[in-house]
Amino acid sequence: MGAEETIDRKVEKPDLSQKTIVVLVVLTILISILGTLSVMYEYGSIKVTTQTEPKTSQASVKLNIISPEELQPKTSTGQVILEIKK
Amino acid sequence: MDISNKTLALFLVAAIIVSIAGTFISLQKIGKFEQASITGYATNYTGNVTLEISKNASLIFTISSINWGTGSVAGGSYCELWTNGSGFNSAGCIGFSTIPSTSSLVIENDGQVHLNVTMNSSVNETGFFGSYIAAHKLQWQVLENETNSCFGGTVSPSAFTNVSVASMASAAIVCDYLNFTDSKDSLLVNVFVNFTDLTSQGQKNATFIALGTQIGT
């Protein structure tokens, strides 16, 4: 009799419900999706730059043209006057 | 609400498919990343190796100005100014400086990558002198300033040619492979102008813009 009571108790022990399993499976899917997205995002954020930006530099060419007259040496006169008396 | 074992099995299969697909996609991404020709790949797995490889493109005019100063043209004559050789001013030029090639424009690749170099001018001869006269000239000539600076490539124009005023996108290529090695990394730009006593007086300015774009690795 004692042994039969023990077997009955084991049979009556409640198992995990199907709902619990469903929740676990859904969690598994979500975790898998999130993990995949995370990995893809991380790799997407890695940028390998093999081409540098183009660079520019400038130089100037200048000259100034004036009339020939302006280049002529300019003259000016002054006077020094003195008178010597004996 | 009861859920059948069939539904549970479907969920599980979905979980497996998502997991495998995720792994497969990740592996593909990693595969592409490895094909991106990264240098400095560390093969020693016993320690951490941190390295940073940095390369810069840089192009500068080490001599960035030609200024013939102030002068005029003899009546009924013309004036030619050249920067090649020891420099040359024709007989009709009065008062302008003489500029030898050693003082002409020099473009240098001072980065760590080879460059394709194009150049354009802010103005052509008409824009430079302010009016059209057939005799007006604003021309450039590009030479290697150091032997083999444009190695394996072409320096152009080797003879005096009208300056290019095209947009940067279609500017004239002056050297398609400018070296970055210090001893051979520069170009000489000579300039030639011609004008007459009919040319309008005043300050004449042109800006040359050189663009260096990385070529090779």
XYZ file of C-alpha atoms in Angstrom:
303
model
C 0.000 0.000 0.000
C 2.756 2.412 0.910
C 4.517 1.922 -2.411
C 1.302 2.546 -4.402
C 0.767 5.854 -2.573
C 4.279 6.980 -3.562
C 3.655 6.163 -7.251
C 0.356 8.058 -7.208
C 2.062 11.151 -5.790
C 4.699 11.026 -8.569
C 1.989 10.829 -11.246
C 0.140 13.756 -9.723
C 3.256 15.985 -9.719
C 2.336 18.919 -12.013
C 4.394 19.247 -15.191
C 5.329 22.540 -16.904
C 2.352 23.894 -18.730
C 2.318 24.316 -22.495
C 1.869 28.061 -22.037
C 5.146 28.214 -20.170
C 6.836 26.396 -23.030
C 5.305 28.777 -25.549
C 6.589 31.757 -23.567
C 10.049 30.229 -23.495
C 10.012 29.519 -27.215
C 8.868 33.065 -28.000
C 11.656 34.375 -25.769
C 14.109 32.216 -27.669
C 12.972 33.678 -30.980
C 13.143 37.247 -29.671
C 16.611 36.739 -28.234
C 17.780 35.194 -31.475
C 16.416 38.079 -33.539
C 17.866 40.703 -31.187
C 21.228 38.947 -31.178
C 21.325 38.805 -34.966
C 20.343 42.470 -35.267
C 22.994 43.454 -32.710
C 25.716 41.613 -34.590
C 24.624 43.120 -37.902
C 24.524 46.602 -36.378
C 28.001 46.233 -34.897
C 29.524 45.096 -38.154
C 27.650 47.798 -40.047
C 29.188 50.452 -37.820
C 32.722 49.381 -38.690
C 34.007 51.549 -41.499
C 37.129 50.673 -43.383
C 38.516 53.780 -45.006
C 40.877 52.960 -47.804
C 40.401 56.201 -49.732
C 41.560 59.499 -48.306
C 39.766 62.728 -49.027
C 40.958 64.725 -52.055
C 43.029 67.776 -51.156
C 43.320 71.102 -52.907
C 45.918 73.827 -52.846
C 45.999 77.252 -54.454
C 48.550 79.528 -56.049
C 48.299 82.989 -57.539
C 49.673 84.718 -60.614
C 49.804 88.511 -60.510
C 51.003 91.494 -62.420
C 50.049 95.123 -62.526
C 49.974 97.059 -65.781
C 50.317 100.817 -65.764
C 50.945 103.389 -68.464
C 54.543 103.958 -69.606
C 54.281 107.556 -68.492
C 53.717 106.498 -64.931
C 56.962 104.552 -65.020
C 59.027 107.520 -66.233
C 61.303 108.995 -63.588
C 59.645 112.018 -62.170
C 61.681 115.222 -61.965
C 61.203 118.222 -59.830
C 63.205 121.391 -59.617
C 64.193 123.596 -56.778
C 66.098 126.788 -56.651
C 68.803 127.967 -54.401
C 69.356 131.663 -54.693
C 71.932 133.726 -53.027
C 73.355 137.102 -53.693
C 76.829 138.036 -52.603
C 77.469 141.666 -52.142
C 80.827 143.215 -51.837
C -6.470 28.530 -24.571
C -4.745 25.266 -25.293
C -1.940 25.165 -27.811
C -1.350 21.984 -29.669
C 1.993 20.257 -29.814
C 1.978 20.942 -33.569
C 1.990 24.676 -32.896
C 4.788 24.228 -30.401
C 6.791 22.329 -32.971
C 6.268 25.121 -35.494
C 7.573 27.675 -32.984
C 10.621 25.574 -32.337
C 11.319 25.133 -36.029
C 10.974 28.914 -36.439
C 13.486 29.429 -33.614
C 15.948 27.086 -35.260
C 15.553 28.749 -38.678
C 16.001 32.250 -37.248
C 19.046 31.153 -35.318
C 20.675 29.483 -38.315
C 19.843 32.395 -40.605
C 21.277 34.864 -38.103
C 24.463 32.893 -37.807
C 24.738 32.530 -41.566
C 24.241 36.270 -42.170
C 26.763 37.157 -39.473
C 29.321 34.827 -40.980
C 28.759 36.352 -44.400
C 29.295 39.834 -42.953
C 32.505 38.736 -41.299
C 33.670 37.208 -44.583
C 33.153 40.468 -46.438
C 34.915 42.406 -43.696
C 37.988 40.227 -44.026
C 38.100 40.819 -47.771
C 38.440 44.590 -47.223
C 42.238 44.477 -47.467
C 43.031 45.470 -43.907
C 46.754 45.724 -43.346
C 48.486 44.901 -40.102
C 46.558 41.700 -39.516
C 47.705 40.280 -36.203
C 48.548 36.573 -36.355
C 49.714 36.140 -32.796
C 46.808 35.010 -30.689
C 48.708 34.939 -27.421
C 48.443 38.630 -26.689
C 46.619 41.816 -27.518
C 47.986 43.826 -30.399
C 46.701 47.327 -30.928
C 47.779 49.243 -33.964
C 46.583 52.187 -35.953
C 47.640 52.780 -39.508
C 47.004 56.283 -40.703
C 47.575 57.659 -44.181
C 46.891 61.172 -45.304
C 46.522 62.778 -48.695
C 48.086 66.199 -48.784
C 48.941 68.484 -51.659
C 50.517 71.905 -51.272
C 52.045 74.672 -53.352
C 55.449 75.098 -51.751
C 55.889 78.158 -53.966
C 52.432 79.605 -54.289
C 52.848 82.986 -55.887
C 54.188 84.503 -59.087
C 54.187 88.270 -59.025
C 55.774 90.116 -61.896
C 55.130 93.364 -60.065
C 54.254 96.598 -61.781
C 55.219 97.581 -65.284
C 54.012 98.725 -68.644
C 54.331 97.977 -72.341
C 56.256 100.118 -74.791
C 54.037 101.943 -77.252
C 53.000 99.838 -80.226
C 54.642 96.780 -78.745
C 53.802 93.707 -76.678
C 55.163 92.132 -73.531
C 55.912 88.446 -72.970
C 56.728 87.224 -69.487
C 57.994 83.664 -68.954
C 59.024 81.823 -65.835
C 60.836 78.937 -67.497
C 64.606 78.701 -67.481
C 66.164 81.828 -66.098
C 63.001 83.746 -66.812
C 62.387 86.007 -69.754
C 60.839 89.382 -70.323
C 60.544 90.484 -73.950
C 61.829 93.807 -75.210
C 58.447 95.533 -74.996
C 58.201 94.939 -71.247
C 59.075 97.887 -69.064
C 59.625 97.575 -65.357
C 58.329 94.039 -64.703
C 60.355 91.639 -62.563
C 62.051 88.661 -64.175
C 61.026 85.374 -62.553
C 63.165 82.270 -63.171
C 61.790 78.725 -62.986
C 63.440 78.319 -59.589
C 60.912 80.858 -58.312
C 57.942 79.509 -60.244
C 55.043 77.555 -58.759
C 55.831 74.199 -57.177
C 53.245 71.578 -56.252
C 54.325 68.999 -53.702
C 52.704 65.778 -52.528
C 53.464 65.922 -48.831
C 51.093 63.136 -47.829
C 51.594 59.374 -47.608
C 49.637 58.280 -50.660
C 50.134 58.672 -54.385
C 47.968 61.324 -55.983
C 46.252 61.967 -59.248
C 46.683 65.713 -59.670
C 44.410 67.980 -61.675
C 44.623 71.740 -61.951
C 42.437 74.552 -63.107
C 42.577 78.315 -63.192
C 40.078 80.818 -61.860
C 40.256 82.703 -65.174
C 41.386 82.226 -68.755
C 43.407 84.832 -70.666
C 40.360 86.996 -71.345
C 39.308 86.941 -67.717
C 42.854 87.598 -66.588
C 43.395 90.668 -68.753
C 39.805 91.858 -68.558
C 39.141 91.920 -72.301
C 39.638 89.885 -75.435
C 42.645 90.662 -77.574
C 43.915 87.914 -79.830
C 47.470 88.348 -78.595
C 46.509 87.800 -74.960
C 47.979 84.654 -73.478
C 47.789 83.030 -70.072
C 49.432 79.633 -70.337
C 51.015 77.046 -68.113
C 53.515 74.263 -68.499
C 53.957 71.417 -66.009
C 57.247 69.570 -65.527
C 58.679 67.209 -62.967
C 60.465 69.314 -60.398
C 62.318 66.214 -59.221
C 63.085 63.292 -61.514
C 60.451 60.537 -61.481
C 58.035 62.564 -59.358
C 55.257 61.547 -61.703
C 56.599 58.027 -61.968
C 54.938 55.686 -64.350
C 52.622 58.459 -65.300
C 52.302 61.425 -67.577
C 53.087 65.035 -66.819
C 50.989 67.401 -68.852
C 51.079 69.837 -70.529
C 54.807 69.656 -71.176
C 54.577 72.629 -73.563
C 52.928 75.947 -72.758
C 49.179 75.535 -73.151
C 46.211 77.750 -72.394
C 45.173 77.327 -68.784
C 42.140 75.162 -68.061
C 39.129 76.795 -66.496
C 37.039 73.628 -66.411
C 35.291 72.635 -63.219
C 37.350 70.655 -60.738
C 35.492 67.533 -61.796
C 36.828 67.806 -65.342
C 39.975 69.825 -64.712
C 43.099 69.033 -66.705
C 45.180 66.156 -65.358
C 48.696 67.473 -64.815
C 50.119 64.284 -63.300
C 48.237 61.033 -63.018
C 50.538 59.441 -60.427
C 52.401 61.935 -58.247
C 54.750 60.093 -55.930
C 54.818 60.782 -52.197
C 58.479 59.876 -51.662
C 60.145 63.040 -50.380
C 62.994 63.012 -52.883
C 60.645 62.841 -55.879
C 57.274 64.290 -55.089
C 56.991 67.683 -56.735
C 55.887 69.355 -59.955
C 57.007 72.653 -61.443
C 54.382 74.912 -62.975
C 55.797 77.510 -65.352
C 53.634 80.367 -66.507
C 53.645 82.469 -69.661
C 51.672 85.640 -70.259
C 51.516 87.904 -73.286
C 49.780 91.250 -73.571
C 50.091 94.460 -75.544
C 50.068 98.194 -75.078
C 46.329 98.001 -75.790
C 45.709 95.820 -72.765
C 43.752 97.560 -70.060
C 45.768 98.846 -67.154
C 45.354 97.562 -63.637
C 46.053 94.616 -61.379
C 45.739 91.194 -63.030
C 45.131 88.143 -60.877
C 44.669 84.445 -61.538
C 44.352 81.650 -58.998
C 45.473 78.162 -59.889
C 43.825 75.356 -57.929
C 45.468 71.939 -57.785
C 43.419 68.944 -56.659
C 45.071 65.745 -55.452
C 43.027 62.545 -55.326
C 44.452 59.340 -53.916
C 45.401 56.760 -56.477
C 46.587 53.283 -55.649
C 47.010 52.154 -52.066
